[in-house]
PDB file of C-alpha atoms in Angstrom:
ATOM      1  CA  UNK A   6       0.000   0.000   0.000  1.00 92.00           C
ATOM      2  CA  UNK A   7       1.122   3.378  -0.702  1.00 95.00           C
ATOM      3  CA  UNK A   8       3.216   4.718   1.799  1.00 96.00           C
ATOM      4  CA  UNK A   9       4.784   7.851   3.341  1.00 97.00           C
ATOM      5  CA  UNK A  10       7.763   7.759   6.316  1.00 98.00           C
ATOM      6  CA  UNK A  11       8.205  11.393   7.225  1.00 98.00           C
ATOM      7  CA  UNK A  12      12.118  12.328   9.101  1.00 98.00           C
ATOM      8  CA  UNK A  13      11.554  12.977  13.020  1.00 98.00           C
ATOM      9  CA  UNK A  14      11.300  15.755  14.925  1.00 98.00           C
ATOM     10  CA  UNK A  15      13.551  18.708  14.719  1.00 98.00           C
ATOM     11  CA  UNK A  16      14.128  21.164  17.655  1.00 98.00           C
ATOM     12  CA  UNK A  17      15.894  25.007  15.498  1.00 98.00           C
ATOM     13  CA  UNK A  18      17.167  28.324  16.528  1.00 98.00           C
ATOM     14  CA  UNK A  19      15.977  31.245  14.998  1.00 98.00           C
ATOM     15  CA  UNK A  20      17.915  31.534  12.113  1.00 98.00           C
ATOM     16  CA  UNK A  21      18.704  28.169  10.765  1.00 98.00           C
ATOM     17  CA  UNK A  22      17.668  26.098   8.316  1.00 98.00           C
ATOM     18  CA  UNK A  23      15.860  22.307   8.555  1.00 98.00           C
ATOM     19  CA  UNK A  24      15.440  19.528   6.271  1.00 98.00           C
ATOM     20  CA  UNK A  25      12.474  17.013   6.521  1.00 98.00           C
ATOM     21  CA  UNK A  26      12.665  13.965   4.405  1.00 98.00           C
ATOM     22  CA  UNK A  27       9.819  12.070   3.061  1.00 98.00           C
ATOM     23  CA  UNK A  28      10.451   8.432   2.202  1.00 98.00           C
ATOM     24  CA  UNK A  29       8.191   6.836  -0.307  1.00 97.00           C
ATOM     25  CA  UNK A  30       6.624   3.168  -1.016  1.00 96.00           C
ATOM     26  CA  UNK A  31       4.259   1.274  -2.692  1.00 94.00           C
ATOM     27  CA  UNK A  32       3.864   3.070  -5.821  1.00 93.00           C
ATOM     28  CA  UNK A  33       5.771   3.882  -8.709  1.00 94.00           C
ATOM     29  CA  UNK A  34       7.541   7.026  -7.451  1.00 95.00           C
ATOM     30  CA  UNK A  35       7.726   9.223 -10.785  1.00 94.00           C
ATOM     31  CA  UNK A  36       4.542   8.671 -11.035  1.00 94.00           C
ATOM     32  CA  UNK A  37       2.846  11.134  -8.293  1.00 94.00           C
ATOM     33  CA  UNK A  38       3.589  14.857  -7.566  1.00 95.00           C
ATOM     34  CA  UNK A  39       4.067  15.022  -3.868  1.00 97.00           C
ATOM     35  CA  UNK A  40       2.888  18.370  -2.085  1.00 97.00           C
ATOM     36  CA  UNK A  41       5.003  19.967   1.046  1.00 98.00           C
ATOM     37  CA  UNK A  42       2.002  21.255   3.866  1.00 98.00           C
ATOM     38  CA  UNK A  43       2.312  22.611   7.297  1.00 98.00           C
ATOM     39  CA  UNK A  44       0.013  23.151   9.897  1.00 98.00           C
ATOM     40  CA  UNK A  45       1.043  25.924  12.686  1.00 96.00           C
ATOM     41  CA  UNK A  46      -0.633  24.607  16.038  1.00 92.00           C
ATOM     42  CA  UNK A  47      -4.607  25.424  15.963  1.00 88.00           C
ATOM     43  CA  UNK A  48      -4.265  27.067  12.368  1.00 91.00           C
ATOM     44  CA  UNK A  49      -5.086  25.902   9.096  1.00 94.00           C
ATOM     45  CA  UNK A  50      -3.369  23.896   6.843  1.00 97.00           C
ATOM     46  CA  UNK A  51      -0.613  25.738   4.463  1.00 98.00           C
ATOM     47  CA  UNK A  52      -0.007  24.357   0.855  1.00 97.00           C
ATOM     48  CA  UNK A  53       4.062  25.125   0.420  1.00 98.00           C
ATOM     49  CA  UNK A  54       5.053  23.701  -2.579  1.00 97.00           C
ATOM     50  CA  UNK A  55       4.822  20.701  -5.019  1.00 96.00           C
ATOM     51  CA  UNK A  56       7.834  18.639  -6.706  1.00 96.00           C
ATOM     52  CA  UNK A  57       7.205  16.201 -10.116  1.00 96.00           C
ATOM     53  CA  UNK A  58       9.346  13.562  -9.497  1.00 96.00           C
ATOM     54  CA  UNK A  59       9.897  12.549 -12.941  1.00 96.00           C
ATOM     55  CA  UNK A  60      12.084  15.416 -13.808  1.00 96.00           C
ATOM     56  CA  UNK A  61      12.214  17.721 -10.422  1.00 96.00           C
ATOM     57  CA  UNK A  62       9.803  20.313 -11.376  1.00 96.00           C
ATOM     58  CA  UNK A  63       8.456  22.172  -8.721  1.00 97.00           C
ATOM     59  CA  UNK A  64       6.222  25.304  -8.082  1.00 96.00           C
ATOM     60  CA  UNK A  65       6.151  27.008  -4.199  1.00 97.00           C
ATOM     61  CA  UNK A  66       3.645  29.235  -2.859  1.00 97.00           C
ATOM     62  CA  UNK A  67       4.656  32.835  -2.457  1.00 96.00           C
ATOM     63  CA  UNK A  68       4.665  32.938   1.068  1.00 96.00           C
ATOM     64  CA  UNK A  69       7.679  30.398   0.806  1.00 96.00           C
ATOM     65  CA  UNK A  70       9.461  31.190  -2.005  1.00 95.00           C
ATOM     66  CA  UNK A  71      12.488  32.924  -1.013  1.00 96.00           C
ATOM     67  CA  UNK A  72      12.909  30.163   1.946  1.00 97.00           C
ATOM     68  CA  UNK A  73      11.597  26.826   0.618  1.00 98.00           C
ATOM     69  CA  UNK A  74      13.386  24.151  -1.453  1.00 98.00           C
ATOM     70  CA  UNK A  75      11.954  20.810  -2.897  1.00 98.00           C
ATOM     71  CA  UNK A  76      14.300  18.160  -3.808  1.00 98.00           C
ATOM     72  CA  UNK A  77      13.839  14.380  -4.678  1.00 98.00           C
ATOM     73  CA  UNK A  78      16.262  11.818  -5.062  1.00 97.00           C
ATOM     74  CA  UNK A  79      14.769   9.176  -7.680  1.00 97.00           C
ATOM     75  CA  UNK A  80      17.069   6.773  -6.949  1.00 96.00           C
ATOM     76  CA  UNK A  81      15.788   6.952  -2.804  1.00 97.00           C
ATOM     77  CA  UNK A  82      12.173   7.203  -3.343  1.00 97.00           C
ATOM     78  CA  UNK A  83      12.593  10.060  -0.983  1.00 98.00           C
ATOM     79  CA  UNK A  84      11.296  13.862  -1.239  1.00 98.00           C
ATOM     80  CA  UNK A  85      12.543  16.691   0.735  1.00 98.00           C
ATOM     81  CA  UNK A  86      11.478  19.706   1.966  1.00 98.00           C
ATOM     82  CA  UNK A  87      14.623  22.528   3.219  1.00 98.00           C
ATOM     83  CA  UNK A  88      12.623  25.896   5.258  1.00 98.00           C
ATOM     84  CA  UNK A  89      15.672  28.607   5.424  1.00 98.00           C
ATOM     85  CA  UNK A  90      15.862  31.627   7.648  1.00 98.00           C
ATOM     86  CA  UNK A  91      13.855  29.461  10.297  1.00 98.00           C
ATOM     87  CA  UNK A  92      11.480  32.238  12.763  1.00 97.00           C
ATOM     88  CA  UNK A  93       9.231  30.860  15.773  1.00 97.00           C
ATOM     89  CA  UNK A  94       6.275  31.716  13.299  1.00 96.00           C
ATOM     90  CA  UNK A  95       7.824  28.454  11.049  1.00 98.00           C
ATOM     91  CA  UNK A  96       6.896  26.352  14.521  1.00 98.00           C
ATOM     92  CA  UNK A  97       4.873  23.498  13.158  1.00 98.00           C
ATOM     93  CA  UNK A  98       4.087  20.076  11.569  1.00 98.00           C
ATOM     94  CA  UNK A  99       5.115  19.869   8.564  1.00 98.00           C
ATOM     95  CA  UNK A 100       3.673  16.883   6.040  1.00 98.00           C
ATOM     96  CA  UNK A 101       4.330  15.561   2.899  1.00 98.00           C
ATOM     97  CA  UNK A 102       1.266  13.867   0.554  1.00 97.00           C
ATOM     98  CA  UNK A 103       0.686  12.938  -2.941  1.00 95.00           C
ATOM     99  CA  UNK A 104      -2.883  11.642  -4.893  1.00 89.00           C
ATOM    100  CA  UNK A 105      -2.397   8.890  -7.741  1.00 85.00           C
ATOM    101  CA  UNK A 106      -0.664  10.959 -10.853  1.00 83.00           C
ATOM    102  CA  UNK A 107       0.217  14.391 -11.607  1.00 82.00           C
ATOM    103  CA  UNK A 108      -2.910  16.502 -11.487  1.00 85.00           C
ATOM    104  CA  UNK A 109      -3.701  18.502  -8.908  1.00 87.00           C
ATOM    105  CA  UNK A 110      -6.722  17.747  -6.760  1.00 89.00           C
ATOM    106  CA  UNK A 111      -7.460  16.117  -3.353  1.00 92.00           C
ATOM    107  CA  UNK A 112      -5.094  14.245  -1.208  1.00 95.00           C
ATOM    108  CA  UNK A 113      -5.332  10.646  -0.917  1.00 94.00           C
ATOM    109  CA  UNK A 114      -2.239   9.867   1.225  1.00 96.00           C
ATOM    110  CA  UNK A 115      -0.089  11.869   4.015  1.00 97.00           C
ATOM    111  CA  UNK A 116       2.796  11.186   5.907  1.00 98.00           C
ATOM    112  CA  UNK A 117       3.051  11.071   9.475  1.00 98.00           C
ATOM    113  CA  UNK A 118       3.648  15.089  10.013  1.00 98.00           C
ATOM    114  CA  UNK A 119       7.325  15.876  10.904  1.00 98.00           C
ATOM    115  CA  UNK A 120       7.209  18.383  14.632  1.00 98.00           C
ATOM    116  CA  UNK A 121       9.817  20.903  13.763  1.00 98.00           C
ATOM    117  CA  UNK A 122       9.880  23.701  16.497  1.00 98.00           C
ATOM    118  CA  UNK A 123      11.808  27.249  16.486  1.00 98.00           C
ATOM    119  CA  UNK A 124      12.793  28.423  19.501  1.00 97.00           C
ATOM    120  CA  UNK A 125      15.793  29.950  20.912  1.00 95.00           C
TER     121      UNK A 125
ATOM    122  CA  UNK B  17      -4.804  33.991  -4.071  1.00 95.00           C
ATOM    123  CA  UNK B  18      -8.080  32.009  -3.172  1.00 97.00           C
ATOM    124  CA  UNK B  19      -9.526  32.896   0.315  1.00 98.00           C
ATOM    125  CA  UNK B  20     -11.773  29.478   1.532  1.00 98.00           C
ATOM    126  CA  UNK B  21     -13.569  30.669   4.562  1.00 98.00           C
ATOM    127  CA  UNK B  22     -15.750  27.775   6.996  1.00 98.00           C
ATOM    128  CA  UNK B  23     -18.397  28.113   9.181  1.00 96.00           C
ATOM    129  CA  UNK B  24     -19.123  27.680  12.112  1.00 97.00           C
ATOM    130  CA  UNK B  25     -16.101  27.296  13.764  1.00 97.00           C
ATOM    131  CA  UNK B  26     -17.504  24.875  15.881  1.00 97.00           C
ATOM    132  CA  UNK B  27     -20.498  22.849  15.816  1.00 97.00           C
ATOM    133  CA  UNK B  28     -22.387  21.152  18.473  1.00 96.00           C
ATOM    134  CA  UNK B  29     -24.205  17.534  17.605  1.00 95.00           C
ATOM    135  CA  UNK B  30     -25.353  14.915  19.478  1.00 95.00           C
ATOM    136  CA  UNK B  31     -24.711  11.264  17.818  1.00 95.00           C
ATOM    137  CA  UNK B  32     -27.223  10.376  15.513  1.00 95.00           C
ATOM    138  CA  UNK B  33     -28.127  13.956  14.321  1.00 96.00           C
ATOM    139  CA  UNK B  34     -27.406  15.323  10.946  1.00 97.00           C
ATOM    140  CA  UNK B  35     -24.359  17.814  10.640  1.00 97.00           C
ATOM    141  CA  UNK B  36     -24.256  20.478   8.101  1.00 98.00           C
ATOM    142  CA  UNK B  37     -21.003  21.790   7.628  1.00 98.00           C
ATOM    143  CA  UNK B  38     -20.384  25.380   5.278  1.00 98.00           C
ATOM    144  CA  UNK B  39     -17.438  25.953   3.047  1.00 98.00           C
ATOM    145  CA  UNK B  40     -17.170  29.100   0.648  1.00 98.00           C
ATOM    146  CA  UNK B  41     -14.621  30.141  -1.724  1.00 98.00           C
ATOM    147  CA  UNK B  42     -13.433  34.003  -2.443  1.00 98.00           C
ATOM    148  CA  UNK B  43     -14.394  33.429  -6.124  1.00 98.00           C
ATOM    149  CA  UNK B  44     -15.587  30.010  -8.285  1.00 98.00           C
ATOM    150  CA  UNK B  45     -13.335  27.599  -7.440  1.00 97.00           C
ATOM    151  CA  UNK B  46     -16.199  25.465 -10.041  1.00 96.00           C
ATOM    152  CA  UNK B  47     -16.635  22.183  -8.600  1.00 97.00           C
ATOM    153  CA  UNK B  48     -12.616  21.623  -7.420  1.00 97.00           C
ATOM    154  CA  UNK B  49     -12.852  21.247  -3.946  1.00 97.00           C
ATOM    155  CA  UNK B  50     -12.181  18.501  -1.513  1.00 98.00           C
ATOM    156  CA  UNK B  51     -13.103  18.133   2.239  1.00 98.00           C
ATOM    157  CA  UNK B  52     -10.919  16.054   4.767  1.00 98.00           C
ATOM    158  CA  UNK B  53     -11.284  14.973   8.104  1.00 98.00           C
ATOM    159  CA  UNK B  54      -8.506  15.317  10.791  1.00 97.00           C
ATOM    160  CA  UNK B  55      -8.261  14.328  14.191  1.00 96.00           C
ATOM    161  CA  UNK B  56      -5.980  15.103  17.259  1.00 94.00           C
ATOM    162  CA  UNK B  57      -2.742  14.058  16.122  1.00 93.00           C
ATOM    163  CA  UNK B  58      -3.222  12.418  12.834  1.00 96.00           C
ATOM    164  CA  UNK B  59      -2.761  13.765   9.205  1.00 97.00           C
ATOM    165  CA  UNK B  60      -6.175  15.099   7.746  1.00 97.00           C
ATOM    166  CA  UNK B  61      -7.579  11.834   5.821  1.00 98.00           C
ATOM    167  CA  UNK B  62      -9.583  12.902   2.147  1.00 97.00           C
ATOM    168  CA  UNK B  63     -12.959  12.332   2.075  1.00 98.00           C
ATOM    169  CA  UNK B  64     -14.640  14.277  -0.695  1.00 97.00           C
ATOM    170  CA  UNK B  65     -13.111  15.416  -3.980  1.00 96.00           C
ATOM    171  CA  UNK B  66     -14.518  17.391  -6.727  1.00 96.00           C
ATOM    172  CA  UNK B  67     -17.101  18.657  -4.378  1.00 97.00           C
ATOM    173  CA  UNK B  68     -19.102  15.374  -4.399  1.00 97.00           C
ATOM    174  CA  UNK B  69     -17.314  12.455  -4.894  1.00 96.00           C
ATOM    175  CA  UNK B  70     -16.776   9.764  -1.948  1.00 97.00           C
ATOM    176  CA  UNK B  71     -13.440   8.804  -1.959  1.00 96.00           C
ATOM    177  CA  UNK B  72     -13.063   4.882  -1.691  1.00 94.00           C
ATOM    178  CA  UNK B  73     -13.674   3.196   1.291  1.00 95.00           C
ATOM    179  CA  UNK B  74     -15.751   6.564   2.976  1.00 97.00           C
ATOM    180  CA  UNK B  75     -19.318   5.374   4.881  1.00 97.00           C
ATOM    181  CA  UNK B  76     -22.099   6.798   2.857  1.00 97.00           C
ATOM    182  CA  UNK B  77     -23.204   8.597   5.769  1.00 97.00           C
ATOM    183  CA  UNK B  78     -20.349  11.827   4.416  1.00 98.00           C
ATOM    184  CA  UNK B  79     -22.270  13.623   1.063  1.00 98.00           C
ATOM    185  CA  UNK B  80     -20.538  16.999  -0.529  1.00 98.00           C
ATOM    186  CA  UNK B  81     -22.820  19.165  -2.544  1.00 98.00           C
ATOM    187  CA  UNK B  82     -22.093  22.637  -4.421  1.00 98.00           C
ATOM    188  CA  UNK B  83     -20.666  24.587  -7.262  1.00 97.00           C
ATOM    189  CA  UNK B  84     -18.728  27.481  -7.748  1.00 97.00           C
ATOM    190  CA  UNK B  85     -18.465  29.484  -4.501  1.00 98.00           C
ATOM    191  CA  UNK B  86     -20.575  27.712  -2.122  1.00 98.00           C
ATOM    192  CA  UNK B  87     -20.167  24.560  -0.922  1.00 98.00           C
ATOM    193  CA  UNK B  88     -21.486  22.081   2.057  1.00 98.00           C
ATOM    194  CA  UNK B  89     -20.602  18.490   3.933  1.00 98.00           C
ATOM    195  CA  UNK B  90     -23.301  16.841   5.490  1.00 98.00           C
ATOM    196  CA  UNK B  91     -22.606  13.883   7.343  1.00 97.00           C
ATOM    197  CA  UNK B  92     -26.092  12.529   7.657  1.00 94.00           C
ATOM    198  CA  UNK B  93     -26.175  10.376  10.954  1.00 93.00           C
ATOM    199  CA  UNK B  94     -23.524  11.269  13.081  1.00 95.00           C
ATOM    200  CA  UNK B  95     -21.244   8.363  14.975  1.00 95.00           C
ATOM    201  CA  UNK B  96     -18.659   8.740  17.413  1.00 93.00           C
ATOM    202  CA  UNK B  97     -15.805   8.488  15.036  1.00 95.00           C
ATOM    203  CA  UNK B  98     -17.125  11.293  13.169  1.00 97.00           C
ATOM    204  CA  UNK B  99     -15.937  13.776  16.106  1.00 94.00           C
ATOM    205  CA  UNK B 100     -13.040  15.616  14.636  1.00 97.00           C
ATOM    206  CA  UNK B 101     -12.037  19.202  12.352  1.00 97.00           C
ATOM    207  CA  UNK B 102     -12.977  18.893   8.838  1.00 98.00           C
ATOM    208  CA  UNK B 103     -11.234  21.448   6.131  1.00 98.00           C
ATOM    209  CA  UNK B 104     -12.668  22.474   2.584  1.00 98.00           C
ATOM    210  CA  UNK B 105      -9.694  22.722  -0.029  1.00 98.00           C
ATOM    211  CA  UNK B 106      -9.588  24.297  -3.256  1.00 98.00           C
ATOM    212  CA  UNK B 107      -7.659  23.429  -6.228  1.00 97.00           C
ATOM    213  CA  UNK B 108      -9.188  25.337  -9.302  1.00 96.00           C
ATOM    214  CA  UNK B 109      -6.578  27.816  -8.699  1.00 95.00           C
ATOM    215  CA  UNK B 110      -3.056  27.159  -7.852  1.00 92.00           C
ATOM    216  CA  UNK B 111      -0.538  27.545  -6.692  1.00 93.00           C
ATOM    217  CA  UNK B 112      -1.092  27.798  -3.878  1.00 95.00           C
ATOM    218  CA  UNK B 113      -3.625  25.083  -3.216  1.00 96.00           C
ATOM    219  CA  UNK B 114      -5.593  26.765  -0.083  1.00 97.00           C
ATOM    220  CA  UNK B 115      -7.894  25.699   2.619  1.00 98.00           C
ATOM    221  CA  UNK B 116     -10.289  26.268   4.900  1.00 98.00           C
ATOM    222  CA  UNK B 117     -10.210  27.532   8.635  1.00 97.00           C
ATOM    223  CA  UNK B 118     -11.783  24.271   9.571  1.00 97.00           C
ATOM    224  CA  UNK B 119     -14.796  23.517  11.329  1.00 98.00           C
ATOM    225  CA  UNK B 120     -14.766  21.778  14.842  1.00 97.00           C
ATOM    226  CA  UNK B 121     -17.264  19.327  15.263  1.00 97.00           C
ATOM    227  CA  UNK B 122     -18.031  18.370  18.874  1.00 96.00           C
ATOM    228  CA  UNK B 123     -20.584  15.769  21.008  1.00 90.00           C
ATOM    229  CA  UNK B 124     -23.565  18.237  22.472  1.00 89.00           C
TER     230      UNK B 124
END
């Protein structure tokens, strides 16, 4: 069944940067975009950014652009997700998901959420 | 930047009642919303897409209805299980893909 093994928590100072991985399985992993989300506690969910894959295309939201970074590594089945320039405001869990294919629509399948908190 | 705005914030049901749950989008989002379910510690789990589609394995109990700007969830009987925050998304318009502020719903 399809499959996603977030990285574990991450305590940052203001300032740095963190990576959260996103390990893949049960599906053909070119196959699906997967989408970067965070949820701040009690707000709503935040759509970050979206990698293909197949040939590392990605597109971020605005509100992350400057900061965000979406890799993959093909060879891993693995996605990741690098926040720069880290502020207590970035305190959150932070998810990776993906639907079947490459259109954009709902999302059938999350990872576990990844903690990261900011403080100093 | 589409604005997807929920009410009420919280709703009050007893089990077995009929919850109506309101989602509406800044501007016609056409029928390319989903709805998902989330509960205390868990990753938000899809239930609806394209406004009105049950995704596999949902009880029949969870209907979407709508079009363009306004949409609704009804979950018609209400178990236990169904106590959790449910979020509208939209994806006519991306990026970014945007959502809802959610809508709490809570045993009366």
């Amino acid at each position: 069944q399809v499959q996603f093994v977030q990285s574990g928590a991450e305590v940052k100072k203001p300032g740095a940067s963190v990576r959260v991985s996103c390990k893949a399985s049960g599906y053909t992993f070119t196959r699906s975009a997967i989408h970067w989300l965070r949820q701040a506690p009690g707000q709503r969910l935040e759509w970050m950014g979206w990698i293909n894959p197949a040939n590392g295309d990605t597109k971020y939201s605005q509100k992350f652009q400057d900061r965000v970074t979406i890799t993959r590594d093909t060879s891993a089945t693995t996605a990741y997700m690098d926040l720069s320039n880290l502020s207590s405001e970035d305190t959150a869990v932070y998810y990776c998901a993906a639907r079947p294919g490459l259109a954009v629509a709902g999302l059938d399948f999350w990872g576990q959420g990844t903690l990261v908190t900011v403080s100093s | 930047e589409i604005v997807m705005t929920q009410s009420p914030a919280t709703l009050s049901v007893s089990p077995g009642e009929r919850a109506t749950l309101s989602c509406r989008a800044s501007q016609s989002v056409s029928s390319n919303i989903a709805w998902y379910q989330q509960k205390p510690g868990q990753a938000p789990r899809l239930l609806i897409y394209g406004a009105s589609a049950r995704v596999t394995g949902i009880p029949a109990r969870f209907s979407g209805s709508g079009s363009g700007t306004e949409f609704t969830l009804t979950i018609s009987s209400l178990q236990s299980e169904d106590f959790a925050v449910y979020y509208c998304q939209q994806y006519n318009d991306w990026p970014p893909l945007t959502f809802g502020g959610g809508t709490k719903v809570e045993i009366k």
